[in-house]
Every structure is written in structure tokens, then in C-alpha cells.
Amino acid sequence: MVGGGSAKQPKYQRIAEALKASVHSGEYRPGDRLPGENDLMDTYGVARMTARQALGVLQSEGIAEARKGAGVFVRDFRPVRRRGIQRLAADRWGAGQSIWSADIDSRELLVDHVTVTHQPAPAPVAAILGLDPDDAVCVRTRRFVLDGKPVLLSTSYLPADLVAGSPITREDTGPGGTYARLAELGAKPVHFREEIRSRMPTSTEADDLKLPAGTPVILVSRTAFTDDGRPVEVNEMTLDAASYILEYDFDA
């Protein structure tokens, strides 16, 4: 019999809750192998499909990951605590620091799959930036990999005439990144707006982020504004939901 939890819960969910409790208590630590399907069948007296569903819950929540031919293991990855306000402070990127420095401490960050192109502005982006749909934008795409794990896909759109000839049009924008370069162009961002949604990933997103089946993504759309209210960047970000804690710390 499956013990604990609500009797109204399906058996696989009650097994999953028991496994999660064992992970949170430290009985199973990062990198440890969890009981397999046969183990769960014997322990709880359930069918293989029920045991498989229970393990699938932990995988979909980012607590565990399957390794082909080896079993299911507690995920050895610390979530990113994304400090939504502190990371965008001007005294950070204005001093040449990456906005990521607020999130990762001394962890190893790699930015790959970087491309910089010019193309007509997509209609939703053109509307936000106050451009005509045929106006050109500089499009910066990149993937962020933390401790060897892809965690974020990012695409930034900036008015092409604003950034023409600047380091923003290169793969490496230099210390402080895009916002520091915009400040040098007389378009310093002083206000940001972020909109957050969640959905299941596309197949391309799942491949690029190496997501376990059933893992959702968080969509963050950020617009940067100058002091006169001009929007100068739209950044569309796709985050591995299981890799992030979104933190907003502010005064009342």
C-alpha cells in the first residue's frame, strides 16, 4: 500500500511525494540514484506504469533526471536565483559588470550560440519600439549555459539606426554589455518593464535547453526605456523553469 498524502491523490503522486520528501530530508542527495521502477513496485505494491509515473513527476519538476541505461538520479544542479531588480541596477552594468553577476556568484557561465543579424522588426517588437514593421532591428541571440547546463535562451531587438557601428552589433559587446554600450550612445536605460508568462516548450526550445519531458519554460519579455520614455531594447527570454527561482526584493 502507498502511505502518506491524501487518499484522494493518485498512487503515483503519493509515491512521488514520498520520494520528494526523501530528497528534501537529505536521504537522497544530489547525484544519488533514486529507487528504480522495480524497487518502487516491490515497496509500494504498484504496477510498473504507476512507478514510472511517480519518477516522471520528479523529472518534470526538475528534481531528478534520467540517465540512459543507468536510472533516475537526483539532479545535481543548484537553481539560479534570478534577482529581478538588483541585476538591472545601473551601478552594476555601469561599472562594467554583467547583469548575470547578481545571479550566479562564482559559478561558471558560458554564453554560446551567439548570432548578431539585422532584419525587419517583427510586428509585436516594432509596436513596442515604436518602429514601422519594415524598419530594421539589430537582433542578438544567445544561449546561456551555467555549470554545464543550458538555462536560458535570449533574443534582443534594438533599433538598427541607434546601434549602427557600435559594439552592440558585434558578438562581444564589451564590459557591462548592451546597456553600458547604449549609455555610451546617449540612450542609457533608466527604466525596465518585464512581463512573465509560462508554457510548455517548443521542440526546438526543449532541444536547446536539454529539457526533460514535461518541463515547462518561463517567458520573460523585458523592455528597456531611456529617461525620456523611449524604448530602446526588447529582450525575449526563455528560461528552463526547473532551473530558476525568480526573486523580487523591494520596499513597500
Tab-separated table of N, CA and C in Angstrom, residues 6 26 32 37 54 104 125 135 146-147 157 159 166 171 189 195 238-239 245-246 248:
chain	number	residue	atom	x	y	z
A	6	SER	N	-2.788	12.486	0.685
A	6	SER	CA	-4.236	12.380	0.669
A	6	SER	C	-4.671	11.106	-0.020
A	26	GLY	N	17.419	14.894	2.716
A	26	GLY	CA	18.822	14.559	2.542
A	26	GLY	C	19.100	13.072	2.475
A	32	ASP	N	22.698	11.223	-6.316
A	32	ASP	CA	22.328	9.873	-5.872
A	32	ASP	C	21.279	9.274	-6.811
A	37	GLU	N	12.138	1.572	-11.019
A	37	GLU	CA	10.757	1.121	-11.164
A	37	GLU	C	10.521	-0.184	-10.416
A	54	ALA	N	5.459	8.017	-11.181
A	54	ALA	CA	5.985	8.668	-9.976
A	54	ALA	C	7.359	9.257	-10.246
A	104	ILE	N	24.711	34.669	-10.142
A	104	ILE	CA	25.466	33.414	-10.178
A	104	ILE	C	26.654	33.354	-9.240
A	125	VAL	N	7.363	43.441	-31.915
A	125	VAL	CA	8.542	44.192	-31.478
A	125	VAL	C	8.490	45.610	-32.021
A	135	ASP	N	10.973	48.573	-40.628
A	135	ASP	CA	12.211	49.146	-40.109
A	135	ASP	C	13.142	48.043	-39.625
A	146	LEU	N	24.990	27.455	-17.605
A	146	LEU	CA	25.509	27.626	-16.249
A	146	LEU	C	25.910	26.277	-15.677
A	147	ASP	N	27.170	26.178	-15.237
A	147	ASP	CA	27.691	24.923	-14.687
A	147	ASP	C	27.447	23.761	-15.646
A	157	TYR	N	16.197	42.720	-29.364
A	157	TYR	CA	15.900	43.525	-30.554
A	157	TYR	C	16.179	44.982	-30.216
A	159	PRO	N	16.778	49.041	-32.152
A	159	PRO	CA	16.682	49.799	-33.414
A	159	PRO	C	18.034	49.827	-34.124
A	166	SER	N	28.234	50.376	-33.586
A	166	SER	CA	28.650	50.248	-32.182
A	166	SER	C	28.993	48.794	-31.863
A	171	GLU	N	29.533	40.262	-31.646
A	171	GLU	CA	29.186	39.192	-30.720
A	171	GLU	C	29.531	39.569	-29.287
A	189	PRO	N	19.572	53.150	-20.480
A	189	PRO	CA	18.320	52.652	-19.913
A	189	PRO	C	18.193	53.076	-18.446
A	195	GLU	N	7.506	41.398	-18.413
A	195	GLU	CA	6.261	40.634	-18.423
A	195	GLU	C	6.635	39.158	-18.390
A	238	THR	N	13.714	32.878	-22.785
A	238	THR	CA	13.067	31.599	-22.495
A	238	THR	C	13.906	30.879	-21.469
A	239	LEU	N	13.338	30.650	-20.274
A	239	LEU	CA	14.070	30.077	-19.147
A	239	LEU	C	13.588	28.658	-18.870
A	245	ILE	N	14.698	30.321	-9.725
A	245	ILE	CA	13.857	30.932	-8.707
A	245	ILE	C	13.826	32.422	-9.047
A	246	LEU	N	12.647	32.978	-9.266
A	246	LEU	CA	12.523	34.394	-9.591
A	246	LEU	C	12.328	35.177	-8.294
A	248	TYR	N	12.115	38.905	-6.328
A	248	TYR	CA	11.894	40.348	-6.445
A	248	TYR	C	11.875	40.929	-5.036
